[in-house]
XYZ file of N, CA, C and O in Angstrom:
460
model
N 152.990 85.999 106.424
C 152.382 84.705 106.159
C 152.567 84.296 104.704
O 152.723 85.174 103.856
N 152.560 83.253 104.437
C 152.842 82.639 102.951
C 151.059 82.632 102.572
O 150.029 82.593 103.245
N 151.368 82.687 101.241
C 150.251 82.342 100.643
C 149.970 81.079 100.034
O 150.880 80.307 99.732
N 148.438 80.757 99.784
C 148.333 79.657 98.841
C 147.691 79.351 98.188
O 146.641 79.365 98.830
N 147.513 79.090 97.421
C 146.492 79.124 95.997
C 146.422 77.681 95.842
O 147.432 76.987 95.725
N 144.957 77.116 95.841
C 144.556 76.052 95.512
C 143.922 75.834 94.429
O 143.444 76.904 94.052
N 143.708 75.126 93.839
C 143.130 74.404 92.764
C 142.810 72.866 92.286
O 143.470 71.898 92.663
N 141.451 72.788 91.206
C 141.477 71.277 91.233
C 140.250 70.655 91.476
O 140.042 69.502 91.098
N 139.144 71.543 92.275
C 138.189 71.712 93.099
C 136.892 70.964 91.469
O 137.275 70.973 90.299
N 135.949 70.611 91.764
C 134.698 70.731 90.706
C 133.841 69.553 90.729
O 133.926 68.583 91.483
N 133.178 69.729 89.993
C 131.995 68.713 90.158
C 132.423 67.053 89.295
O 132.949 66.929 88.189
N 131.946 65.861 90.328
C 132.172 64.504 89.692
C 131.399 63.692 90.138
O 130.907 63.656 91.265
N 131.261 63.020 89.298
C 130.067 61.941 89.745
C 130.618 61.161 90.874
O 131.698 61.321 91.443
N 129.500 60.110 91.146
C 130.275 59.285 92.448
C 130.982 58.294 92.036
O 130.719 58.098 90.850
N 131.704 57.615 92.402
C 132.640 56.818 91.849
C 134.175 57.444 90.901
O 134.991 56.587 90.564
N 134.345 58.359 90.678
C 135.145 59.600 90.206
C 136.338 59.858 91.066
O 136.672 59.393 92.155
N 137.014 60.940 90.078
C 138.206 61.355 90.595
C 138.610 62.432 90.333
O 138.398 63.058 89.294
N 139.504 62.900 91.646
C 139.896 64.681 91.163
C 141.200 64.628 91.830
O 141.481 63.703 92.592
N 142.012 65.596 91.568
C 143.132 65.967 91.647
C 143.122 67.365 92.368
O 142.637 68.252 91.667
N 143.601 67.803 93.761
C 143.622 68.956 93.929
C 145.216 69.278 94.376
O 146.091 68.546 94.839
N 145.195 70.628 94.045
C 147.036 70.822 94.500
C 146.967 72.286 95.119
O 145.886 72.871 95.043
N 147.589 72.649 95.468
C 148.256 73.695 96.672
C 149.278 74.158 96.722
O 150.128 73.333 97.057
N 149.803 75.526 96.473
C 150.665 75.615 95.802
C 151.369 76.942 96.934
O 150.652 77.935 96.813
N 152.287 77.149 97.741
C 152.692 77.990 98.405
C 153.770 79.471 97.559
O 154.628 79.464 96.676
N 153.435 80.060 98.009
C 154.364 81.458 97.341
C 155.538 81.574 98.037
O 155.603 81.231 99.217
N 156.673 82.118 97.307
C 157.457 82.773 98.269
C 158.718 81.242 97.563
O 158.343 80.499 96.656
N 160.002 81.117 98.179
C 161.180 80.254 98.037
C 161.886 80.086 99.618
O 161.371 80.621 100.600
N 162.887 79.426 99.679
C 163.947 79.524 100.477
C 163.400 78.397 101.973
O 163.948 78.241 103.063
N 162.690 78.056 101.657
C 161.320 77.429 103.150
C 161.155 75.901 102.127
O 161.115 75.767 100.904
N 161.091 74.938 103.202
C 160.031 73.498 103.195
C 159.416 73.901 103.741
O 159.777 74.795 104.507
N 157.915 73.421 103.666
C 156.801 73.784 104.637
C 157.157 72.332 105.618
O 157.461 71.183 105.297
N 156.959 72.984 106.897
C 156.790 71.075 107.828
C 156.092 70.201 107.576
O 156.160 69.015 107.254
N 155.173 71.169 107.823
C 153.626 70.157 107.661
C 152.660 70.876 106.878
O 152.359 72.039 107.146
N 151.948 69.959 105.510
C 150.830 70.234 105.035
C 149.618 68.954 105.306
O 149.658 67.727 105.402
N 148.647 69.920 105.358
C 147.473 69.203 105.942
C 146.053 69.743 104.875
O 145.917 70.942 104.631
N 145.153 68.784 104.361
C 144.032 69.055 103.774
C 142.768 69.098 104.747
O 142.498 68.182 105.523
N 142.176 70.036 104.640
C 140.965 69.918 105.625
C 139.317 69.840 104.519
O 139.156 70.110 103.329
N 138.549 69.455 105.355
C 137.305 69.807 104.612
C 136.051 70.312 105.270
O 135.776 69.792 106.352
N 135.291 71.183 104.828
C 133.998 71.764 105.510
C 132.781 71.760 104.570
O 132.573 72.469 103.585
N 131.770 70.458 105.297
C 130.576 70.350 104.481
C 129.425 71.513 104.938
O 129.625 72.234 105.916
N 128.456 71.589 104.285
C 127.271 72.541 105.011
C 126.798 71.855 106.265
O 126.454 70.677 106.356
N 126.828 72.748 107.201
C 126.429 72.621 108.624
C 127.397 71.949 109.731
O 127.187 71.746 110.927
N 128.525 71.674 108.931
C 129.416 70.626 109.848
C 130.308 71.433 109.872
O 130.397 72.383 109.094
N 131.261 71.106 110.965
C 132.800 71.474 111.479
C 133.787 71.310 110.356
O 133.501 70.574 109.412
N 134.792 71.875 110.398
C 136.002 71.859 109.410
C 136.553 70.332 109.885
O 136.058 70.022 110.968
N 137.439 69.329 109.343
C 137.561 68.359 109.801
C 138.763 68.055 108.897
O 138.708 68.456 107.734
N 140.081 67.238 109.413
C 140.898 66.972 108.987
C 140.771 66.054 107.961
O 139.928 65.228 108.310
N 141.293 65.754 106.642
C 141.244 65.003 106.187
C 142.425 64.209 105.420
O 142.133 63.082 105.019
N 144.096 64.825 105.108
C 144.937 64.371 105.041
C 146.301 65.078 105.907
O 146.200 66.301 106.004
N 147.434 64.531 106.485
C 148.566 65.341 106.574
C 149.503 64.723 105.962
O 149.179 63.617 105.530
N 151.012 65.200 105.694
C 152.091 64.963 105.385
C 153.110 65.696 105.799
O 153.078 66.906 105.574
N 154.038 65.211 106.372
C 155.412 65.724 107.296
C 156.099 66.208 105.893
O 155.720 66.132 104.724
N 157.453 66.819 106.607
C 158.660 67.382 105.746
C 159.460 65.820 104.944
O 159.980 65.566 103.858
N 159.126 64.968 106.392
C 159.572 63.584 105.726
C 158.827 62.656 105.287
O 159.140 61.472 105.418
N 157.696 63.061 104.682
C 156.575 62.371 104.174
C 155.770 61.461 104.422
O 155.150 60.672 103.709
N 155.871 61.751 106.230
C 154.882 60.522 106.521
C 153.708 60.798 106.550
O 153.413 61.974 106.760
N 152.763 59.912 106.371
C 151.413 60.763 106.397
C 150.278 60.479 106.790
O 149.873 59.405 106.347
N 149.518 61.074 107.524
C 148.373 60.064 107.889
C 146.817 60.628 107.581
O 146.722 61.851 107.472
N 145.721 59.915 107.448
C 144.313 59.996 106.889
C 143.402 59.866 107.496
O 143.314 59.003 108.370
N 142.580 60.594 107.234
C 141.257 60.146 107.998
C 140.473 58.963 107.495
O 140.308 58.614 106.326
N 139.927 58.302 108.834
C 139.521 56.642 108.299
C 138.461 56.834 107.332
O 138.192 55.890 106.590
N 137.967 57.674 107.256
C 137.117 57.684 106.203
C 137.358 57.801 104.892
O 136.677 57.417 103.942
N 138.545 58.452 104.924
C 139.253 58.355 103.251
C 140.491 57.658 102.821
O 141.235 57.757 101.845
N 140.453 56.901 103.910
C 142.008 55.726 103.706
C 141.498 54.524 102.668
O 140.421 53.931 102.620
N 142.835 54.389 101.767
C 142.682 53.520 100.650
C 141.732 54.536 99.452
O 141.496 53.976 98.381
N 141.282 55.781 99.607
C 140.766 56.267 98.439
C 141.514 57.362 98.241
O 141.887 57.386 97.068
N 142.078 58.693 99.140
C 142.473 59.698 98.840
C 143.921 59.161 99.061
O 143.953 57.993 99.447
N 145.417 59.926 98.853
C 146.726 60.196 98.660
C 146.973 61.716 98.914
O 146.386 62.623 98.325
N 147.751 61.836 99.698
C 148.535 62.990 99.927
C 150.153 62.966 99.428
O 150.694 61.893 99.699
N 150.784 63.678 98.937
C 151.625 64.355 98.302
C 151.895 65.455 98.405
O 151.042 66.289 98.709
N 153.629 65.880 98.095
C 154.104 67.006 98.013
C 155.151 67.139 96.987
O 155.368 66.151 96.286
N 155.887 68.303 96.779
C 157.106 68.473 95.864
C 157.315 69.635 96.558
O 156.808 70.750 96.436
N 158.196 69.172 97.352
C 159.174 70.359 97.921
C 159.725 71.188 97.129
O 159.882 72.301 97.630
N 160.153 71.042 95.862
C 160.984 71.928 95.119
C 160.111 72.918 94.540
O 160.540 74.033 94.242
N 158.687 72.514 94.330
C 157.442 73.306 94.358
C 156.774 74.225 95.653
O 156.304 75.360 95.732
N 156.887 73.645 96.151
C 156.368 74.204 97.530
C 155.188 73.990 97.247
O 154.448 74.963 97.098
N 154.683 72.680 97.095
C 153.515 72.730 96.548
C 152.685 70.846 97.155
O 153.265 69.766 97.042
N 151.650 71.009 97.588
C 150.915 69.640 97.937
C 150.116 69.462 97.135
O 149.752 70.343 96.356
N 149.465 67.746 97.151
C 148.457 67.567 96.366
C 147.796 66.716 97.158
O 148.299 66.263 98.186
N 146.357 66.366 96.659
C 145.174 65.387 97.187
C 144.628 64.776 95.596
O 144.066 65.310 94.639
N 145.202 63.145 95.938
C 144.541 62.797 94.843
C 143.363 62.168 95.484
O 143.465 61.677 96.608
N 142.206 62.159 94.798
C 140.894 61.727 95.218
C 140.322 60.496 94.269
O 139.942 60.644 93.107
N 140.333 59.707 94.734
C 139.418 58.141 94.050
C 138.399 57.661 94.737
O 138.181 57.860 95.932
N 137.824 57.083 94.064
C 136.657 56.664 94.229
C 135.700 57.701 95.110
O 135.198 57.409 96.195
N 135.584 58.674 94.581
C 134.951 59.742 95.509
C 133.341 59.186 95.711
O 132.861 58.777 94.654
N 132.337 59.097 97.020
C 131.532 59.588 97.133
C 130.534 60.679 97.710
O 131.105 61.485 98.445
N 129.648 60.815 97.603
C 128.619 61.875 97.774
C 128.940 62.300 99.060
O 128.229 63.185 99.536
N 129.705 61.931 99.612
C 129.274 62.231 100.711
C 130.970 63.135 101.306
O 131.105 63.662 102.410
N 132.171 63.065 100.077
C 133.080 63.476 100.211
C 132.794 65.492 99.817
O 133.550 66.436 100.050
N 131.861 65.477 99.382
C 131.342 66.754 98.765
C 131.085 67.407 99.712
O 130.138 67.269 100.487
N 132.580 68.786 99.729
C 132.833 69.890 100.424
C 133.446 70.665 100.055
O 133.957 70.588 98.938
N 133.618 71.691 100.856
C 134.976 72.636 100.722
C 136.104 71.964 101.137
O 136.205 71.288 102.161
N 136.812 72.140 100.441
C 138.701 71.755 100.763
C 139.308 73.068 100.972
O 138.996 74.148 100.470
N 140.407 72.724 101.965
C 141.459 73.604 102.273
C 142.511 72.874 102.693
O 142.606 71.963 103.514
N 143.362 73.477 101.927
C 144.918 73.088 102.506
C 145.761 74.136 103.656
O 145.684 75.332 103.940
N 146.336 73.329 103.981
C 146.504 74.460 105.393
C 148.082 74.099 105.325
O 148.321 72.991 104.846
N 149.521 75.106 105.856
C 150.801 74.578 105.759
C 151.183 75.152 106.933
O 150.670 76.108 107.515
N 152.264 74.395 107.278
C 152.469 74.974 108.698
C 154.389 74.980 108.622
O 155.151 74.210 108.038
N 154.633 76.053 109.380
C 156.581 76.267 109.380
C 156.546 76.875 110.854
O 155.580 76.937 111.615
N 157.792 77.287 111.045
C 158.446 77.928 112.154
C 157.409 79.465 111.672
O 157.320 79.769 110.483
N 156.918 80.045 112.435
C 156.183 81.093 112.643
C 154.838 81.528 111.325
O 154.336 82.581 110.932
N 154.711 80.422 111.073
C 153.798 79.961 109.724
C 152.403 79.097 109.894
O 152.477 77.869 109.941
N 151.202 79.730 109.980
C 149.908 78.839 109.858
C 148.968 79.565 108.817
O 148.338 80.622 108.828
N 149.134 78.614 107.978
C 148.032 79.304 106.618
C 147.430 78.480 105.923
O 147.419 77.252 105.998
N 146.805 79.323 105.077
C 145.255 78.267 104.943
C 145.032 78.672 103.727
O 145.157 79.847 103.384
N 144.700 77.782 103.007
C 144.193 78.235 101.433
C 142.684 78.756 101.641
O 141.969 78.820 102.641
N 142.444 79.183 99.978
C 141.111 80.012 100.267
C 140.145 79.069 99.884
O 139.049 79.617 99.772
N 140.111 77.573 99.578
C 139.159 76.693 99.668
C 138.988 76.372 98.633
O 139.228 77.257 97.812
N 138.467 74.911 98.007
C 138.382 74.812 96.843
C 136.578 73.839 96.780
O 136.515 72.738 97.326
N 135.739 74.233 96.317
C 134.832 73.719 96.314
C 134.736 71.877 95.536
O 135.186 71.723 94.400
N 134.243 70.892 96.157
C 134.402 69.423 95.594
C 132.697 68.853 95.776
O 131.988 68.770 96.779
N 132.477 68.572 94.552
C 130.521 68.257 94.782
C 130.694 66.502 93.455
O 131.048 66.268 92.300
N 130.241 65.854 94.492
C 130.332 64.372 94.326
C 128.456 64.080 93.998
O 127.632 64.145 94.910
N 128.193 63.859 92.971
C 126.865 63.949 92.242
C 126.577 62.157 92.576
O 127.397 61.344 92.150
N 125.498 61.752 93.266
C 125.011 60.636 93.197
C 124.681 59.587 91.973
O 124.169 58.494 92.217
């Protein structure tokens, strides 16, 4: 399995912005698909961005027009830019990448959106 190390994660007020990125180990591979997920206290893990090998990408309606998904293939690496964050975006993040015999998951990055 590939690994992945996330970062980017921290505390912002509401109305704010963060930058998180994802960064895969290893060379020689595009990932197909990277996908951001998020898990608040007491709730289900829940999708919140993807992006293909060919960069199409799609969002959850709840964060369309505020978050961006991104990649750099030559990185092996995704990002989540986050705007206009509110309170209510405050969770755990995980990026998750997916290949030919490949499903992995970052180890989470904590995001707390202060009222």
């Amino acid at each position: 399995q590939v690994q992945l190390v996330e970062s980017g994660g921290g505390l912002v007020q509401a109305g704010g912005s963060l930058r998180l990125s994802c960064a895969a180990s290893g060379s020689g591979f595009t990932i197909i698909l990277w996908g951001w997920y998020r898990q608040a206290p007491g709730k289900q893990r829940e999708l919140v961005a993807t992006i293909t090998s060919s960069t199409s990408t799609n969002y959850a309606d709840s964060v369309k027009g505020r978050f961006t998904i991104s990649r750099d293939n030559a990185k092996n690496t995704v990002y989540l830019q986050m705007n206009s964050l509110k309170p209510e975006d405050t969770a755990v993040y995980y990026c998750n990448a997916r290949h030919v015999g490949i499903n992995s998951w970052g180890q989470g990055t904590q995001v707390t959106v202060s009222a």
